Short mmCIF file of C-alpha atoms in Angstrom, two decimals:
data_model
loop_
_atom_site.label_atom_id
_atom_site.label_comp_id
_atom_site.label_asym_id
_atom_site.label_seq_id
_atom_site.Cartn_x
_atom_site.Cartn_y
_atom_site.Cartn_z
CA MET G 15 0.00 0.00 0.00
CA GLN G 16 1.36 3.43 -0.97
CA GLN G 17 2.50 5.64 1.88
CA SER G 18 1.58 9.30 2.08
CA VAL G 19 3.93 11.55 0.11
CA ILE G 20 7.23 12.10 1.91
CA THR G 21 9.08 15.39 1.64
CA ASP G 22 12.50 16.65 2.68
CA LYS G 23 13.42 19.72 4.74
CA PHE G 24 12.58 22.00 1.81
CA GLY G 25 9.28 20.32 0.97
CA ARG G 26 10.61 18.41 -2.05
CA ALA G 27 8.79 15.13 -2.65
CA LEU G 28 10.50 11.87 -3.57
CA GLN G 29 9.33 11.14 -7.14
CA ASP G 30 12.23 9.95 -9.29
CA LEU G 31 14.74 7.15 -8.74
CA ARG G 32 17.95 6.56 -10.65
CA ILE G 33 19.53 3.16 -10.22
CA SER G 34 23.11 2.46 -11.27
CA VAL G 35 23.53 -1.18 -12.27
CA THR G 36 27.31 -1.11 -12.86
CA ASP G 37 30.29 1.15 -12.31
CA ARG G 38 32.00 -0.13 -15.48
CA CYS G 39 32.01 1.61 -18.85
CA ASN G 40 33.43 0.92 -22.30
CA PHE G 41 34.31 4.63 -22.75
CA ARG G 42 36.96 6.65 -20.95
CA CYS G 43 35.51 10.11 -21.40
CA ARG G 44 37.86 12.83 -20.24
CA TYR G 45 35.24 14.57 -18.09
CA CYS G 46 33.98 11.40 -16.42
CA MET G 47 36.39 8.43 -16.37
CA PRO G 48 39.83 9.67 -17.49
CA ARG G 49 42.01 6.74 -18.53
CA GLU G 50 44.96 7.72 -16.37
CA ILE G 51 42.77 7.06 -13.33
CA PHE G 52 40.31 4.45 -14.63
CA GLY G 53 42.97 2.38 -16.37
CA LYS G 54 43.67 -1.36 -16.62
CA ASP G 55 44.59 -1.57 -12.95
CA PHE G 56 41.54 0.28 -11.62
CA ALA G 57 39.58 -1.84 -9.12
CA PHE G 58 35.94 -1.86 -10.21
CA LEU G 59 33.28 -3.38 -7.98
CA PRO G 60 33.38 -7.18 -7.86
CA LYS G 61 30.15 -8.98 -8.79
CA GLU G 62 29.26 -9.84 -5.21
CA HIS G 63 29.31 -6.16 -4.25
CA LEU G 64 26.70 -5.26 -6.86
CA LEU G 65 23.03 -5.31 -6.03
CA SER G 66 21.39 -8.41 -7.46
CA PHE G 67 18.33 -8.08 -9.68
CA GLU G 68 16.24 -9.41 -6.81
CA GLU G 69 17.60 -6.73 -4.49
CA ILE G 70 17.04 -3.99 -7.06
CA GLU G 71 13.46 -5.17 -7.57
CA ARG G 72 12.79 -5.25 -3.84
CA LEU G 73 14.14 -1.76 -3.27
CA THR G 74 12.27 -0.43 -6.30
CA THR G 75 9.00 -1.82 -4.91
CA ILE G 76 9.62 0.05 -1.65
CA PHE G 77 10.40 3.29 -3.47
CA LEU G 78 7.24 2.92 -5.55
CA ASP G 79 5.26 2.59 -2.31
CA LEU G 80 6.85 5.89 -1.22
CA GLY G 81 5.66 7.78 -4.29
CA VAL G 82 8.33 7.21 -6.94
CA ARG G 83 6.82 6.89 -10.40
CA LYS G 84 9.82 7.23 -12.71
CA ILE G 85 12.95 5.08 -12.81
CA ARG G 86 16.07 5.49 -14.88
CA LEU G 87 18.76 2.83 -15.08
CA THR G 88 22.27 4.24 -15.27
CA GLY G 89 25.92 3.28 -14.83
CA GLY G 90 28.74 3.36 -15.80
CA GLU G 91 27.30 1.92 -18.98
CA PRO G 92 24.17 -0.01 -17.95
CA LEU G 93 24.06 -2.11 -21.13
CA LEU G 94 27.26 -3.80 -19.92
CA ARG G 95 25.28 -5.41 -17.07
CA ARG G 96 24.60 -8.99 -18.09
CA ASP G 97 20.92 -9.82 -18.73
CA ILE G 98 19.85 -6.19 -18.26
CA THR G 99 16.69 -6.88 -20.28
CA HIS G 100 15.58 -9.36 -17.61
CA LEU G 101 15.89 -6.66 -14.95
CA ILE G 102 13.94 -4.19 -17.08
CA GLU G 103 11.16 -6.74 -17.59
CA ARG G 104 10.91 -7.34 -13.84
CA LEU G 105 10.80 -3.63 -13.03
CA ALA G 106 8.45 -2.68 -15.86
CA ASN G 107 5.80 -5.04 -14.46
CA LEU G 108 5.80 -3.53 -10.96
CA ASP G 109 2.57 -1.87 -9.83
CA GLY G 110 2.71 1.91 -9.78
CA LEU G 111 5.59 2.41 -12.18
CA LYS G 112 4.69 4.88 -14.93
CA ASP G 113 8.01 5.32 -16.71
CA ILE G 114 11.27 3.40 -17.00
CA GLY G 115 14.21 4.75 -18.97
CA LEU G 116 17.91 4.14 -19.42
CA THR G 117 20.98 6.29 -20.01
CA THR G 118 23.60 4.87 -22.39
CA ASN G 119 26.57 5.86 -24.52
CA GLY G 120 24.82 4.06 -27.38
CA VAL G 121 27.56 1.67 -28.49
CA LEU G 122 25.59 -1.46 -27.59
CA LEU G 123 22.14 0.08 -27.98
CA GLY G 124 21.53 -0.67 -31.65
CA LYS G 125 21.68 -4.46 -31.38
CA MET G 126 19.75 -4.42 -28.07
CA ALA G 127 17.06 -1.83 -28.86
CA SER G 128 14.28 -4.23 -29.89
CA GLY G 129 14.85 -6.49 -26.88
CA LEU G 130 14.89 -3.51 -24.51
CA LYS G 131 11.60 -2.26 -25.94
CA GLN G 132 10.01 -5.71 -25.70
CA ALA G 133 11.16 -5.96 -22.07
CA GLY G 134 9.22 -2.79 -21.25
CA LEU G 135 11.77 0.02 -21.57
CA LYS G 136 10.08 3.24 -22.65
CA ARG G 137 12.92 5.69 -23.35
CA VAL G 138 16.66 6.08 -23.70
CA ASN G 139 18.94 9.04 -23.16
CA VAL G 140 21.98 8.64 -25.40
CA SER G 141 25.20 10.49 -24.58
CA LEU G 142 26.92 11.96 -27.64
CA ASP G 143 29.29 14.88 -27.17
CA ALA G 144 30.30 15.58 -30.79
CA ILE G 145 29.24 14.74 -34.31
CA GLU G 146 32.77 15.18 -35.70
CA ASP G 147 34.79 11.99 -35.32
CA GLU G 148 38.10 13.56 -34.35
CA THR G 149 36.53 15.47 -31.47
CA PHE G 150 34.30 12.60 -30.36
CA MET G 151 37.16 10.10 -30.34
CA LYS G 152 39.32 12.48 -28.36
CA ILE G 153 36.56 12.81 -25.76
CA ASN G 154 35.65 9.13 -25.41
CA ASP G 155 39.31 8.01 -25.60
CA SER G 156 38.12 4.62 -26.84
CA ASN G 157 38.56 4.88 -30.61
CA VAL G 158 34.78 5.01 -31.20
CA LYS G 159 33.46 7.21 -34.01
CA SER G 160 30.11 8.97 -33.87
CA GLN G 161 28.40 6.96 -36.62
CA PRO G 162 27.87 3.77 -34.55
CA VAL G 163 26.14 5.88 -31.89
CA ILE G 164 24.02 7.65 -34.51
CA ASP G 165 23.06 4.28 -36.01
CA SER G 166 22.00 3.11 -32.55
CA ILE G 167 19.87 6.22 -32.06
CA ILE G 168 18.06 5.53 -35.33
CA LYS G 169 17.56 1.84 -34.45
CA ALA G 170 16.20 2.78 -31.02
CA LYS G 171 13.66 5.10 -32.66
CA GLU G 172 12.69 2.37 -35.12
CA ALA G 173 12.19 -0.02 -32.20
CA GLY G 174 9.67 2.40 -30.70
CA LEU G 175 11.77 3.84 -27.89
CA LYS G 176 11.58 7.54 -27.09
CA VAL G 177 15.06 8.94 -27.66
CA LYS G 178 16.85 12.02 -26.36
CA VAL G 179 20.49 12.86 -26.95
CA ASN G 180 22.62 14.43 -24.22
CA MET G 181 25.68 16.53 -25.01
CA VAL G 182 27.98 17.65 -22.21
CA VAL G 183 29.55 20.94 -23.34
CA LYS G 184 33.01 21.91 -22.15
CA LYS G 185 34.77 25.05 -23.34
CA GLY G 186 37.76 24.22 -25.52
CA MET G 187 36.74 20.57 -25.77
CA ASN G 188 33.61 20.48 -27.92
CA ASP G 189 31.91 23.89 -27.88
CA HIS G 190 32.61 24.15 -31.61
CA GLN G 191 30.25 21.19 -32.02
CA ILE G 192 27.18 22.94 -30.60
CA LEU G 193 25.74 24.09 -33.90
CA PRO G 194 26.68 20.97 -35.90
CA MET G 195 24.95 18.85 -33.25
CA ALA G 196 21.88 21.10 -33.16
CA ASN G 197 21.59 21.09 -36.95
CA PHE G 198 22.00 17.32 -37.26
CA PHE G 199 19.47 16.33 -34.63
CA LYS G 200 16.97 18.91 -35.81
CA LYS G 201 17.27 17.33 -39.24
CA ILE G 202 16.53 13.82 -38.01
CA GLY G 203 13.89 14.95 -35.49
CA VAL G 204 15.53 13.93 -32.22
CA THR G 205 15.54 16.02 -29.06
CA LEU G 206 19.03 17.25 -28.15
CA ARG G 207 19.85 18.45 -24.65
CA PHE G 208 22.94 20.49 -23.85
CA ILE G 209 24.39 19.84 -20.39
CA GLU G 210 26.57 22.41 -18.70
CA PHE G 211 29.91 20.91 -17.62
CA MET G 212 29.46 20.02 -13.95
CA ASP G 213 31.84 19.34 -11.08
CA VAL G 214 30.72 15.79 -10.42
CA GLY G 215 33.38 13.68 -8.69
CA GLN G 216 37.03 14.45 -8.05
CA THR G 217 38.76 13.48 -11.29
CA ASN G 218 37.29 15.53 -14.16
CA GLY G 219 39.37 18.69 -13.71
CA TRP G 220 36.31 20.95 -13.39
CA ASP G 221 36.71 24.72 -13.34
CA PHE G 222 34.22 27.56 -13.89
CA LYS G 223 36.28 28.72 -16.85
CA HIS G 224 35.41 25.47 -18.68
CA VAL G 225 31.64 26.02 -18.41
CA VAL G 226 29.66 27.12 -21.46
CA THR G 227 26.40 28.41 -20.03
CA LYS G 228 22.87 27.84 -21.28
CA LYS G 229 22.68 31.53 -22.23
CA GLU G 230 25.78 31.24 -24.41
CA ILE G 231 24.59 28.01 -26.08
CA TYR G 232 21.12 29.43 -26.66
CA GLN G 233 22.56 32.53 -28.32
CA MET G 234 24.69 30.41 -30.65
CA ILE G 235 21.70 28.35 -31.78
CA ALA G 236 19.40 31.38 -32.03
CA GLN G 237 21.71 32.90 -34.63
CA GLU G 238 20.56 30.20 -37.06
CA HIS G 239 17.23 28.97 -35.67
CA ASP G 240 14.13 30.57 -34.16
CA LEU G 241 13.38 29.00 -30.79
CA GLU G 242 10.29 29.22 -28.58
CA ALA G 243 9.96 28.14 -24.96
CA VAL G 244 8.05 24.98 -24.03
CA ASP G 245 6.34 24.63 -20.66
CA PRO G 246 7.70 21.98 -18.29
CA ALA G 247 5.93 18.63 -18.62
CA TYR G 248 5.96 18.03 -14.85
CA PHE G 249 7.20 19.49 -11.58
CA GLY G 250 10.91 18.87 -11.15
CA GLU G 251 11.70 18.54 -14.85
CA VAL G 252 15.42 19.16 -15.18
CA ALA G 253 15.73 20.49 -18.73
CA LYS G 254 14.74 24.00 -19.81
CA ARG G 255 12.83 23.12 -22.98
CA TYR G 256 12.50 24.94 -26.31
CA ARG G 257 11.30 23.96 -29.75
CA TYR G 258 12.32 25.06 -33.20
CA LYS G 259 9.49 27.32 -34.37
CA GLY G 260 7.16 25.67 -36.82
CA THR G 261 8.15 22.16 -35.67
CA ASP G 262 7.62 19.83 -32.73
CA ILE G 263 11.36 19.15 -32.51
CA GLU G 264 12.83 20.19 -29.18
CA VAL G 265 16.15 21.30 -27.80
CA GLY G 266 16.83 21.46 -24.08
CA PHE G 267 19.35 22.84 -21.61
CA ILE G 268 20.41 21.29 -18.30
CA THR G 269 21.68 24.22 -16.29
CA SER G 270 23.06 22.86 -13.04
CA VAL G 271 25.80 25.52 -12.96
CA SER G 272 24.28 28.75 -14.33
CA GLU G 273 20.62 28.30 -13.31
CA SER G 274 20.44 25.72 -10.54
CA PHE G 275 17.26 23.69 -10.03
CA CYS G 276 17.84 22.41 -6.51
CA SER G 277 14.53 23.86 -5.29
CA SER G 278 12.56 21.43 -7.46
CA CYS G 279 14.82 18.38 -7.25
CA THR G 280 12.79 15.24 -6.59
CA ARG G 281 15.50 12.68 -7.47
CA ALA G 282 17.16 9.99 -5.40
CA ARG G 283 19.96 7.71 -6.55
CA ILE G 284 21.07 4.18 -5.74
CA ALA G 285 24.64 3.32 -6.68
CA ALA G 286 25.59 -0.07 -8.09
CA ASP G 287 26.69 -1.32 -4.67
CA GLY G 288 23.44 -0.26 -3.01
CA HIS G 289 24.40 3.08 -1.46
CA PHE G 290 21.48 5.53 -1.38
CA PHE G 291 22.26 9.13 -2.33
CA THR G 292 19.99 12.15 -2.11
CA CYS G 293 22.13 14.39 -4.36
CA LEU G 294 24.34 13.94 -7.43
CA PHE G 295 27.02 15.95 -5.64
CA ALA G 296 26.87 13.96 -2.39
CA GLY G 297 29.98 13.00 -0.47
CA GLU G 298 28.58 9.86 1.10
CA GLY G 299 25.55 7.59 0.92
CA LEU G 300 23.54 5.20 3.06
CA ASN G 301 24.44 1.53 2.53
CA LEU G 302 21.07 -0.11 1.76
CA LYS G 303 22.76 -3.28 0.49
CA ASP G 304 24.17 -4.14 3.91
CA ILE G 305 20.81 -3.40 5.52
CA LEU G 306 19.13 -5.67 2.97
CA ARG G 307 21.62 -8.49 3.44
CA ASP G 308 21.45 -8.22 7.22
CA GLY G 309 17.83 -9.37 6.98
CA ALA G 310 15.89 -6.12 7.29
CA THR G 311 12.15 -6.30 6.69
CA ASN G 312 10.46 -4.14 4.07
CA GLN G 313 9.01 -2.02 6.86
CA GLU G 314 12.47 -1.45 8.33
CA LEU G 315 13.84 -0.52 4.91
CA THR G 316 10.91 1.82 4.33
CA GLU G 317 11.48 3.59 7.65
CA THR G 318 15.20 3.93 6.91
CA ILE G 319 14.57 5.51 3.50
CA ILE G 320 11.87 7.84 4.87
CA SER G 321 14.19 8.99 7.64
CA ARG G 322 17.03 9.75 5.21
CA TRP G 323 14.77 11.66 2.81
CA LYS G 324 13.01 13.67 5.53
CA TYR G 325 16.35 15.03 6.75
CA ARG G 326 17.58 15.78 3.23
CA ASP G 327 18.76 19.39 2.89
CA ASP G 328 20.93 19.09 -0.26
CA ARG G 329 21.17 22.14 -2.50
CA TYR G 330 24.75 21.99 -3.68
CA SER G 331 24.26 23.77 -6.99
CA ASP G 332 22.67 26.73 -5.16
CA GLN G 333 25.74 27.00 -2.95
CA ARG G 334 28.52 26.14 -5.43
CA THR G 335 31.61 28.35 -5.35
CA GLU G 336 35.15 27.94 -6.71
CA GLU G 337 36.18 26.91 -3.20
CA THR G 338 33.47 24.29 -2.64
CA ALA G 339 34.00 22.87 -6.12
CA LYS G 340 37.69 22.30 -5.40
CA ASN G 341 37.56 21.21 -1.77
CA ARG G 342 34.32 19.30 -1.27
CA LYS G 343 34.66 15.54 -1.61
CA LYS G 344 32.20 14.22 -4.20
CA ILE G 345 31.37 10.77 -5.53
CA GLU G 346 32.43 9.93 -9.11
CA MET G 347 29.73 10.04 -11.78
CA SER G 348 30.60 6.53 -12.98
CA TYR G 349 29.77 5.21 -9.49
CA ILE G 350 26.69 7.21 -8.55
CA GLY G 351 25.08 7.29 -12.00
CA GLY G 352 24.07 10.38 -13.98
#
């Protein structure tokens, strides 16, 4: 039976859950998993430290009882998790779930798209940071060109999945790709969302001077295209949405740095090893896996989650400064999930 809506110290309800199913990835993007740190000798989580599908399903059921309606599976690269379609099928059939999506770099998506759709997946967010091969290969540091990702995007659409493309923009890295990306995805009718370069984790070399703001990106696109604002689809929607006038094709901006959205954040995260985080920029999480494996009842788990959310006071992006960005310990994106 669903509990009454739970809110944190700022009145923000728990509505969205992001579940990381692996900390591994087949890319080594410079702003996320730089190869000099996440190299051959890096110790990723062993299998026994990952939440099992049964554990993920059990926790998801509890979160649904607490008011969550949307789930996104993340990583690392979630399509690397063996039998991921089986997990999606289990979750998609849970009572109360309205939407289940997945974030991916797209390399494996094309050959898996039909199976993911059949399992019950509704949408995918595909990360693609450049259309030009030289730039994209330099970013992913894995010798992957953009065309395989583009092919996967097209196959995902053909399979009936809703598709959005995410581009992290970093000054001097790929800001020259803003217009080529906008033009290409407008042409093929896929929503593109520009993400301001954020200071997630400790290893991505973040600095304010590397941020290209939403205002700057918008102005670049507006030089060639007429844009009009689109109202948010729901409370807590992250992207600032626009459409190209005369079309239903959208472009969005995720503005965690220049226009923070902490006041409407309704998202919780579970890392691949079962730690529960109430903010993307958190320094530590609550170990739900150990509580699960110690034999806790569903009621005990529910009370633990409610207690953590009720005391939540995260609003890092509202408070970000050069000093906090450099000195605050933060969990890596590949571990906590995007």
